[in-house]
Each structure stands twice: as structure tokens, then as C-alpha cells.
Short mmCIF file of C-alpha atoms and ligand atoms in Angstrom, two decimals:
data_model
loop_
_atom_site.label_atom_id
_atom_site.label_comp_id
_atom_site.label_asym_id
_atom_site.label_seq_id
_atom_site.Cartn_x
_atom_site.Cartn_y
_atom_site.Cartn_z
CA MET A 1 -6.76 -24.86 -30.37
CA SER A 2 -6.54 -21.24 -29.20
CA SER A 3 -3.82 -20.18 -26.76
CA TYR A 4 -4.27 -20.04 -22.98
CA THR A 5 -4.22 -16.21 -23.08
CA GLU A 6 -6.88 -16.00 -25.82
CA ARG A 7 -9.23 -18.43 -24.07
CA MET A 8 -8.71 -16.70 -20.71
CA SER A 9 -9.25 -13.23 -22.15
CA ALA A 10 -12.61 -14.47 -23.45
CA LYS A 11 -13.39 -15.83 -19.94
CA LEU A 12 -12.53 -12.43 -18.42
CA GLU A 13 -14.87 -10.71 -20.89
CA GLU A 14 -17.67 -13.06 -19.73
CA LEU A 15 -16.89 -12.26 -16.09
CA ARG A 16 -17.21 -8.51 -16.76
CA GLY A 17 -21.00 -8.67 -16.46
CA LYS A 18 -20.94 -10.68 -13.21
CA ASP A 19 -20.94 -8.97 -9.79
CA ASP A 20 -20.12 -11.86 -7.45
CA ILE A 21 -16.81 -12.73 -9.16
CA VAL A 22 -14.66 -15.06 -7.02
CA ILE A 23 -11.01 -14.01 -7.02
CA LEU A 24 -7.99 -15.65 -5.40
CA ALA A 25 -5.21 -13.07 -5.00
CA ILE A 26 -1.57 -13.43 -4.03
CA GLU A 27 0.73 -10.68 -2.69
CA SER A 28 4.46 -11.10 -1.99
CA SER A 29 6.04 -7.75 -2.91
CA CYS A 30 7.85 -7.14 0.39
CA ASP A 31 7.83 -8.98 3.71
CA GLU A 32 4.29 -10.37 3.87
CA THR A 33 3.28 -13.58 2.10
CA ALA A 34 -0.44 -13.07 1.61
CA CYS A 35 -3.40 -14.76 -0.06
CA ALA A 36 -7.06 -13.75 -0.05
CA VAL A 37 -10.29 -15.01 -1.57
CA THR A 38 -13.02 -12.48 -2.31
CA ARG A 39 -16.53 -12.67 -3.78
CA GLY A 40 -17.41 -9.31 -5.33
CA ARG A 41 -16.22 -6.78 -2.74
CA ARG A 42 -16.70 -9.25 0.13
CA ILE A 43 -13.63 -10.76 1.79
CA LEU A 44 -14.06 -14.52 2.32
CA SER A 45 -10.53 -15.02 3.67
CA ASN A 46 -7.44 -12.82 4.04
CA VAL A 47 -4.35 -14.72 5.24
CA ILE A 48 -1.07 -12.92 5.95
CA ALA A 49 2.17 -14.64 6.98
CA SER A 50 4.24 -11.73 8.23
CA GLN A 51 8.04 -11.91 8.26
CA ILE A 52 8.37 -8.88 10.54
CA ASP A 53 9.84 -10.93 13.39
CA ILE A 54 12.50 -12.33 11.04
CA HIS A 55 13.59 -8.92 9.67
CA LYS A 56 13.31 -7.05 13.00
CA ARG A 57 16.77 -8.11 14.14
CA PHE A 58 18.27 -6.52 10.99
CA GLY A 59 16.38 -3.24 11.48
CA GLY A 60 14.65 -3.56 8.09
CA VAL A 61 13.72 -5.97 5.29
CA VAL A 62 16.60 -8.07 3.90
CA PRO A 63 15.51 -8.87 0.29
CA GLU A 64 17.19 -12.28 -0.04
CA ILE A 65 15.77 -13.48 3.29
CA ALA A 66 12.34 -12.19 2.28
CA SER A 67 12.43 -14.20 -0.99
CA ARG A 68 13.45 -17.42 0.77
CA ASN A 69 10.68 -17.07 3.34
CA HIS A 70 8.08 -16.41 0.64
CA VAL A 71 9.12 -19.69 -1.03
CA MET A 72 8.66 -21.54 2.26
CA SER A 73 5.29 -19.95 3.13
CA ILE A 74 3.39 -19.46 -0.09
CA SER A 75 1.93 -22.92 -0.57
CA GLY A 76 0.64 -23.10 3.00
CA VAL A 77 -0.74 -19.56 2.88
CA VAL A 78 -2.72 -20.26 -0.31
CA SER A 79 -4.10 -23.55 1.12
CA GLU A 80 -5.12 -21.78 4.31
CA ALA A 81 -6.84 -18.94 2.40
CA LEU A 82 -8.80 -21.46 0.33
CA ALA A 83 -9.77 -23.52 3.40
CA LYS A 84 -10.91 -20.43 5.35
CA SER A 85 -12.93 -19.11 2.40
CA GLY A 86 -14.88 -22.35 2.02
CA VAL A 87 -14.38 -22.09 -1.76
CA ASP A 88 -13.13 -25.08 -3.76
CA LYS A 89 -10.18 -24.09 -5.94
CA HIS A 90 -12.06 -25.18 -9.07
CA ASP A 91 -14.81 -22.66 -8.27
CA ILE A 92 -12.50 -19.63 -8.40
CA ASP A 93 -13.26 -17.34 -11.36
CA CYS A 94 -9.85 -15.72 -11.59
CA VAL A 95 -6.33 -15.67 -10.07
CA ALA A 96 -4.64 -12.29 -9.37
CA VAL A 97 -1.08 -11.50 -8.36
CA THR A 98 1.04 -8.45 -7.56
CA TYR A 99 3.71 -8.16 -10.30
CA GLY A 100 5.19 -4.74 -9.26
CA SER A 101 6.38 -2.52 -7.69
CA GLY A 102 8.37 -4.26 -4.98
CA LEU A 103 11.43 -6.39 -4.27
CA LEU A 104 12.15 -8.34 -7.43
CA GLY A 105 13.00 -11.68 -5.81
CA ALA A 106 10.01 -11.43 -3.47
CA LEU A 107 7.60 -10.56 -6.31
CA LEU A 108 8.92 -13.43 -8.41
CA VAL A 109 7.79 -16.00 -5.84
CA GLY A 110 4.18 -14.80 -5.98
CA VAL A 111 4.21 -14.36 -9.76
CA SER A 112 5.65 -17.84 -10.40
CA PHE A 113 3.21 -19.50 -8.01
CA ALA A 114 0.20 -17.62 -9.43
CA LYS A 115 1.12 -18.41 -13.04
CA ALA A 116 1.42 -22.14 -12.32
CA PHE A 117 -1.77 -22.15 -10.20
CA ALA A 118 -3.85 -20.32 -12.83
CA TYR A 119 -2.52 -22.41 -15.71
CA ALA A 120 -3.08 -25.71 -13.89
CA LEU A 121 -6.65 -24.75 -13.00
CA ASP A 122 -7.33 -23.24 -16.44
CA LYS A 123 -8.30 -19.88 -14.89
CA PRO A 124 -7.52 -16.36 -16.10
CA LEU A 125 -4.60 -14.54 -14.46
CA LEU A 126 -4.49 -10.81 -13.73
CA ALA A 127 -1.24 -8.92 -13.10
CA VAL A 128 -1.93 -6.29 -10.42
CA ASN A 129 -0.10 -3.04 -9.64
CA HIS A 130 0.66 -3.01 -5.89
CA ILE A 131 -0.10 0.70 -5.48
CA LYS A 132 -3.43 0.42 -7.27
CA GLY A 133 -4.10 -2.44 -4.84
CA HIS A 134 -3.51 -0.12 -1.88
CA ILE A 135 -5.96 2.36 -3.39
CA ALA A 136 -8.51 -0.43 -4.05
CA ALA A 137 -8.46 -1.46 -0.35
CA ASN A 138 -10.88 1.44 0.07
CA TYR A 139 -13.56 -0.24 -2.10
CA LEU A 140 -13.63 -3.18 0.31
CA ALA A 141 -14.48 -0.80 3.15
CA PHE A 142 -16.69 1.51 1.05
CA PRO A 143 -18.32 -0.53 -1.77
CA ASP A 144 -20.25 2.59 -2.85
CA LEU A 145 -17.08 4.68 -3.30
CA GLU A 146 -16.86 5.94 -6.87
CA PRO A 147 -14.15 7.80 -8.81
CA PRO A 148 -13.25 10.54 -9.48
CA TYR A 149 -11.30 11.37 -6.33
CA LEU A 150 -7.93 12.58 -5.16
CA CYS A 151 -5.78 9.86 -3.65
CA LEU A 152 -2.96 10.37 -1.18
CA ILE A 153 -0.70 7.33 -1.36
CA ALA A 154 1.71 6.88 1.54
CA SER A 155 3.55 3.60 1.97
CA GLY A 156 7.02 2.29 2.75
CA GLY A 157 8.05 2.69 -0.90
CA HIS A 158 5.77 5.45 -2.25
CA THR A 159 4.51 8.90 -1.40
CA ALA A 160 2.35 10.48 -4.07
CA VAL A 161 -0.88 12.27 -4.87
CA ALA A 162 -2.87 10.90 -7.79
CA LYS A 163 -6.11 11.75 -9.53
CA VAL A 164 -8.20 8.59 -9.77
CA SER A 165 -10.70 9.03 -12.58
CA GLY A 166 -11.86 5.44 -13.11
CA LEU A 167 -11.79 2.05 -11.36
CA ASP A 168 -8.51 1.27 -13.14
CA GLU A 169 -7.34 4.78 -14.04
CA ALA A 170 -4.92 6.78 -11.91
CA GLU A 171 -2.70 9.68 -12.91
CA THR A 172 0.17 10.85 -10.69
CA LEU A 173 0.06 14.57 -9.91
CA GLY A 174 3.14 14.61 -7.69
CA SER A 175 5.41 12.20 -5.86
CA THR A 176 8.44 12.03 -3.61
CA GLN A 177 11.71 13.15 -5.14
CA ASP A 178 13.76 11.04 -2.72
CA ASP A 179 12.61 8.95 0.28
CA ALA A 180 9.07 7.73 0.83
CA CYS A 181 7.25 8.90 3.95
CA GLY A 182 7.06 5.39 5.47
CA GLU A 183 10.77 4.93 4.87
CA ALA A 184 11.44 8.17 6.81
CA PHE A 185 9.26 6.88 9.69
CA ASP A 186 11.29 3.65 9.71
CA LYS A 187 14.70 5.41 9.65
CA VAL A 188 13.74 7.89 12.38
CA ALA A 189 12.45 5.02 14.51
CA ARG A 190 15.76 3.22 14.04
CA VAL A 191 17.84 6.16 15.25
CA LEU A 192 15.56 6.35 18.31
CA GLY A 193 16.24 2.66 19.00
CA LEU A 194 12.71 1.52 18.10
CA GLU A 195 11.93 -1.75 16.35
CA TYR A 196 11.07 -2.22 12.67
CA PRO A 197 8.53 -1.29 11.30
CA GLY A 198 8.92 2.13 12.84
CA GLY A 199 5.67 3.83 11.82
CA PRO A 200 3.41 2.35 14.53
CA GLN A 201 6.16 2.82 17.17
CA ILE A 202 6.66 6.50 16.29
CA GLN A 203 2.90 7.04 16.45
CA LYS A 204 2.73 5.46 19.91
CA LEU A 205 5.70 7.42 21.25
CA ALA A 206 4.38 10.69 19.80
CA GLU A 207 1.23 10.38 21.93
CA SER A 208 3.16 11.55 24.98
CA GLY A 209 5.43 14.00 23.10
CA ARG A 210 5.41 17.73 22.37
CA ASN A 211 6.24 19.70 19.21
CA THR A 212 9.44 21.16 20.65
CA VAL A 213 12.22 19.92 18.35
CA PRO A 214 13.07 22.46 15.61
CA LEU A 215 12.87 20.59 12.27
CA PRO A 216 12.75 21.82 8.67
CA THR A 217 9.49 21.80 6.77
CA PRO A 218 9.89 19.36 3.85
CA LEU A 219 9.74 20.65 0.27
CA LYS A 220 6.80 22.98 -0.02
CA GLY A 221 6.41 23.62 -3.74
CA GLU A 222 3.71 26.24 -4.21
CA THR A 223 2.96 24.97 -7.69
CA SER A 224 4.03 21.32 -7.70
CA TYR A 225 2.58 18.44 -5.70
CA ASP A 226 5.92 16.78 -5.13
CA PHE A 227 7.35 15.65 -1.79
CA SER A 228 10.81 15.27 -0.24
CA TYR A 229 11.53 13.40 2.98
CA SER A 230 15.28 13.05 2.86
CA GLY A 231 16.02 16.48 4.41
CA LEU A 232 13.56 15.98 7.28
CA LYS A 233 14.88 12.48 7.99
CA THR A 234 18.51 13.70 7.98
CA ALA A 235 17.63 16.64 10.25
CA VAL A 236 16.18 14.25 12.86
CA ILE A 237 19.20 11.92 12.63
CA ASN A 238 21.61 14.90 12.99
CA TYR A 239 19.65 16.25 15.95
CA VAL A 240 19.85 12.91 17.77
CA HIS A 241 23.54 12.32 16.93
CA THR A 242 24.60 15.85 17.94
CA ALA A 243 22.83 15.57 21.28
CA ARG A 244 24.44 12.18 21.92
CA GLN A 245 27.92 13.51 21.05
CA LYS A 246 27.42 16.36 23.52
CA GLY A 247 26.21 13.90 26.13
CA GLU A 248 22.81 15.65 26.24
CA GLU A 249 19.59 13.82 27.02
CA ILE A 250 16.99 13.83 24.28
CA CYS A 251 13.28 13.36 24.80
CA ALA A 252 12.45 10.59 22.28
CA ALA A 253 8.72 11.28 22.57
CA ASP A 254 9.25 14.95 21.60
CA VAL A 255 11.42 13.91 18.63
CA ALA A 256 8.72 11.42 17.53
CA LYS A 257 5.93 13.99 17.88
CA SER A 258 7.86 16.78 16.11
CA PHE A 259 8.84 14.47 13.25
CA GLN A 260 5.34 13.01 12.86
CA THR A 261 3.78 16.48 12.77
CA LYS A 262 6.15 17.73 10.04
CA ALA A 263 5.95 14.51 8.01
CA VAL A 264 2.15 14.33 8.08
CA ASP A 265 1.27 18.04 7.81
CA ILE A 266 3.05 18.38 4.48
CA MET A 267 1.13 15.39 3.08
CA THR A 268 -2.26 16.64 4.18
CA ASP A 269 -1.50 20.18 2.91
CA VAL A 270 -0.44 18.93 -0.52
CA ALA A 271 -3.37 16.48 -0.79
CA LEU A 272 -5.86 19.21 0.11
CA ARG A 273 -4.32 21.70 -2.35
CA ALA A 274 -4.34 19.08 -5.12
CA ALA A 275 -7.99 18.18 -4.38
CA ILE A 276 -9.08 21.83 -4.45
CA ASP A 277 -7.09 22.59 -7.64
CA THR A 278 -8.59 19.60 -9.46
CA GLY A 279 -12.12 20.17 -8.14
CA MET A 280 -12.28 16.83 -6.27
CA LYS A 281 -14.88 16.44 -3.54
CA LYS A 282 -13.34 13.24 -2.11
CA ILE A 283 -9.88 12.47 -0.73
CA VAL A 284 -8.93 8.79 -0.33
CA ILE A 285 -5.88 7.77 1.71
CA ALA A 286 -3.99 4.56 0.86
CA GLY A 287 -0.84 2.63 1.87
CA GLY A 288 0.77 1.55 5.13
CA VAL A 289 1.12 5.09 6.49
CA ALA A 290 -2.66 5.50 6.08
CA ALA A 291 -2.77 3.53 9.35
CA ASN A 292 -1.37 6.61 11.12
CA ALA A 293 -4.01 8.07 13.46
CA TYR A 294 -2.68 11.64 13.24
CA LEU A 295 -2.74 11.47 9.41
CA ARG A 296 -6.32 10.18 9.38
CA GLU A 297 -7.56 12.78 11.87
CA SER A 298 -5.80 15.78 10.39
CA MET A 299 -6.72 14.91 6.78
CA GLU A 300 -10.34 14.47 7.79
CA LYS A 301 -10.38 17.79 9.67
CA LYS A 302 -8.68 19.86 6.95
CA ALA A 303 -10.79 18.30 4.20
CA ARG A 304 -14.05 18.75 6.13
CA GLU A 305 -13.34 22.50 6.50
CA ALA A 306 -13.01 22.64 2.70
CA GLY A 307 -16.24 20.65 2.15
CA ILE A 308 -14.33 17.52 1.07
CA LYS A 309 -15.04 13.98 2.34
CA THR A 310 -12.15 11.75 3.47
CA TYR A 311 -12.00 7.95 3.09
CA TYR A 312 -9.42 5.52 4.48
CA PRO A 313 -9.37 1.73 4.91
CA PRO A 314 -9.64 -0.05 8.28
CA LEU A 315 -6.22 -0.64 9.91
CA SER A 316 -6.07 -4.29 8.79
CA LEU A 317 -6.33 -3.27 5.12
CA CYS A 318 -3.81 -0.37 5.21
CA THR A 319 -0.61 -2.41 5.28
CA ASP A 320 0.21 -5.11 2.71
CA ASN A 321 -2.48 -7.77 2.24
CA ALA A 322 -3.92 -9.75 -0.66
CA ALA A 323 -7.57 -8.69 -0.28
CA MET A 324 -6.62 -5.28 -1.69
CA ILE A 325 -5.01 -7.05 -4.69
CA ALA A 326 -8.24 -8.98 -5.26
CA SER A 327 -10.19 -5.71 -5.04
CA GLN A 328 -8.01 -4.15 -7.76
CA ALA A 329 -8.33 -7.30 -9.87
CA TYR A 330 -12.12 -6.85 -9.64
CA ASN A 331 -11.68 -3.27 -10.90
CA MET A 332 -9.54 -4.56 -13.77
CA ILE A 333 -12.15 -7.12 -14.82
CA LYS A 334 -14.87 -4.46 -14.72
CA SER A 335 -12.62 -2.20 -16.83
CA GLY A 336 -12.05 -4.88 -19.49
CA ARG A 337 -8.36 -5.58 -18.85
CA ALA A 338 -6.77 -8.47 -20.71
CA CYS A 339 -5.47 -11.69 -19.15
CA ALA A 340 -1.77 -11.85 -18.26
CA GLY A 341 0.23 -14.35 -20.30
CA THR A 342 2.36 -17.23 -19.08
CA ASP A 343 5.34 -14.96 -19.88
CA LEU A 344 4.34 -12.55 -17.07
CA ASP A 345 7.39 -11.29 -15.19
CA ALA A 346 7.90 -9.40 -11.94
CA VAL A 347 8.87 -5.72 -12.29
CA ALA A 348 10.66 -3.84 -9.50
CA SER A 349 9.30 -0.41 -10.38
CA ILE A 350 6.13 0.46 -12.28
CA PRO A 351 4.27 3.79 -12.45
CA ILE A 352 1.00 4.22 -10.55
CA ARG A 353 -0.95 4.42 -13.84
CA ALA A 354 0.23 0.90 -14.96
O1 KG4 B 1 2.14 -0.20 2.35
P1 KG4 B 1 3.08 -0.89 3.26
O2 KG4 B 1 2.55 -2.00 4.10
O3 KG4 B 1 4.28 -1.48 2.46
C1 KG4 B 1 4.73 -0.92 1.28
O4 KG4 B 1 4.07 -1.13 0.24
O5 KG4 B 1 5.74 -0.21 1.35
O6 KG4 B 1 3.72 0.23 4.17
C2 KG4 B 1 4.61 -0.04 5.18
C3 KG4 B 1 4.99 1.28 5.81
C4 KG4 B 1 6.17 1.14 6.77
O7 KG4 B 1 7.13 2.13 6.45
C5 KG4 B 1 5.53 1.40 8.14
O8 KG4 B 1 6.41 1.98 9.07
C6 KG4 B 1 4.40 2.35 7.76
O9 KG4 B 1 3.90 1.82 6.57
N1 KG4 B 1 3.35 2.40 8.80
C7 KG4 B 1 3.06 3.51 9.51
C8 KG4 B 1 2.06 3.13 10.45
N2 KG4 B 1 1.77 1.81 10.26
C9 KG4 B 1 2.58 1.38 9.24
N3 KG4 B 1 3.58 4.74 9.46
C10 KG4 B 1 3.09 5.65 10.33
N4 KG4 B 1 2.15 5.36 11.28
C11 KG4 B 1 1.60 4.13 11.36
N5 KG4 B 1 0.67 3.86 12.28
ZN1 ZN B 2 2.42 -1.84 0.21
#
């Protein structure tokens, strides 16, 4: 008898010609335990058990606590996603799971569950790259979107520009040399006394702020497409600490607005330059920071002036969810990717092209 992987790879090959593929996807790379069921590019269910309230009191995600909570939630989240989708588990075509990048212990929970689930049901398993999942969220919103395009990826762990030349092909053109943009939003929010996750709070506060705080412009390589957020983040923290030491009042809204402007402008400038240099006519934004209203508006405006169209997912699909993982699994099937084996392991850091 042939091995599980051989039989499942043959099943995946059969699925390649089918459009209404039913995928059950699991995501547990950080602090959301998520499961979704999709048919083609249509979301049948998208369940997210967020741990934000648990990690809030620590000012950020505590990896060990995240892993334990994934263990407690995953079974219920998968049952709920199946029930809401109306699909019987035996009618799923394929199981997909995020295997990297992310917190190792957190990823392991999803990977272990997905392996057992797929094996028990005799279904193929696909190992999905979290960042490619963020990019693929855009196909759920825009089923007619087609590569090639330039992608600006901005999440809590990544900041990069990539050239996407196929459904499963992405090549990094530049990335952050230190902190990710979302991480800088979270740290700045923390020094201003705002709750985790800081991105949405900074955006809200910035609405009533002015660009009055003098801050450095992050790394502005004329030739590279790399980013750096550590200097900007430290400058904001120093500004706030110095004012406090002197007993001076700071205007938190002005700090939020000045930081957001610097953090976002550099991303939109680099993305536009990379798109023009590579002859791309589309810019796609992906990742949690893609939820930022100022980023969406300014990217759209700058790109439009250059004759480039901008795409971004609806708010609900910007931050971590499993529907985006299912969407990338669909891309992988269409691209002829092989089935993951029962030896699949979680990996803390993988390149965008993986
Ligand atoms: O992609 P994501 O959900 O998780 C990772 O894969 O890292 O991104 C989470 C990040 C957090 O840093 C959060 O503060 C940021 O996305 N974020 C935002 C906004 N909403 C979420 N940053 C700026 N503005 C927002 N509206
Ligand atoms: Zn993410």
C-alpha cells in the first residue's frame, strides 16, 4: 500500500482542476486560535478565538500563555467553524495549517491538530506560510486579482516589499533590518499608556493630533527597499521619557499623529518606488497594519497619481485569521504543491518565498 503522502499528493493533483475546492484551514501562529472553511474563494465560516484580553494585562503576547490557550481553544474553534460552514468534515477536500513564521509553541498546537485531523479523515494536508496567507487574503476580497503585483507586507512581525509573480510565487525586494512596523506601533502605544494591540489605538488617537513632534525619518535607502523602525521607535520613547523627566506635559495625540505619519510615509514611498522600478501596475497591501486607515488612503492616493491601482483586504481579513490561510492553500493546490507529510514541523522563521 502506498504511503499517506503519496496517496494524498495524488488527491491534490486531482483537486488542481476543480474550482470549488473545500478547504478547512487552521491558524495559531500568535494570539488568535482560528479556523475557517472555504469553498473556492468563498468563505463559509471564519471563526477566531482572540486571546487579546488575556495578553493585554502583560502589554504584549506572552508565548507560553498563548500556547496553553491555543491547546484549550482549538478543538472548540474547529467544531464551531465546521458547524457554521454547514459542511460535514468528511466532505472537506483538504486541510491546511500555518507552519511558520510565528511563535514556535503556538504554531505547534495548530500543526499537531491539523496533522492528526487530516490523517484521521484521510485528507491531504498543506503547510502554509503565514505571510503568503496575509497576501492571499486579498484574493478573498478580489477574486479577479491576478499576479504580477507589488506587495507591501506590514504586520506585527514583518515589514517587507515583495514582487508577487504567481499565485504561490513571491520574491522579497526589501525588508526591515530591525523592528517590524506593527511592533513599533505596539511599543509606541505602550509608552503612551495605551492598551495592546497598539496599532488601532494609535490610529484613533492620531485622528485628533497634529504633526508637531520632531521625529527622524526612518532609513531612506535611495537604492534599497529595506526598512528600519528601531530608530523611530526609540526617538518617540526618548521624547516621551525626556518630557516626563522635565515634568512637561506631552500631547499624546500629537505624538501618535507624528509617529503614524513617519511610520506610514516611509512604507508608501518605498512601495511606490519598488512598484515603479519593477514596472508593476498594482500594489497590494497585506498584514495587520494594512488595517490602518492612513496607510490605505495615502497608498491609494500616491499610487493613483502614478497610474497604479491599490488593493487591500477588508478590516476583518487584515489581522490574523484562518480564511487567508485557506486562500493561500487554494493557491498552492492550483500551483501543484505537494502534500505535507506526517513529519511536518512548525518553523519559527521562514522566508516569504517559502
Ligand atoms: O498580521 P497581524 O495580525 O499579526 C502578525 O502576523 O504579526 O498584525 C498585528 C499587528 C499589530 O502590531 C497591530 O498593532 C497592528 O497589526 N495593527 C495596526 C492596526 N490594526 C492592527 N497597526 C496600525 N493601525 C491599525 N489600524
Ligand atoms: Zn499575521
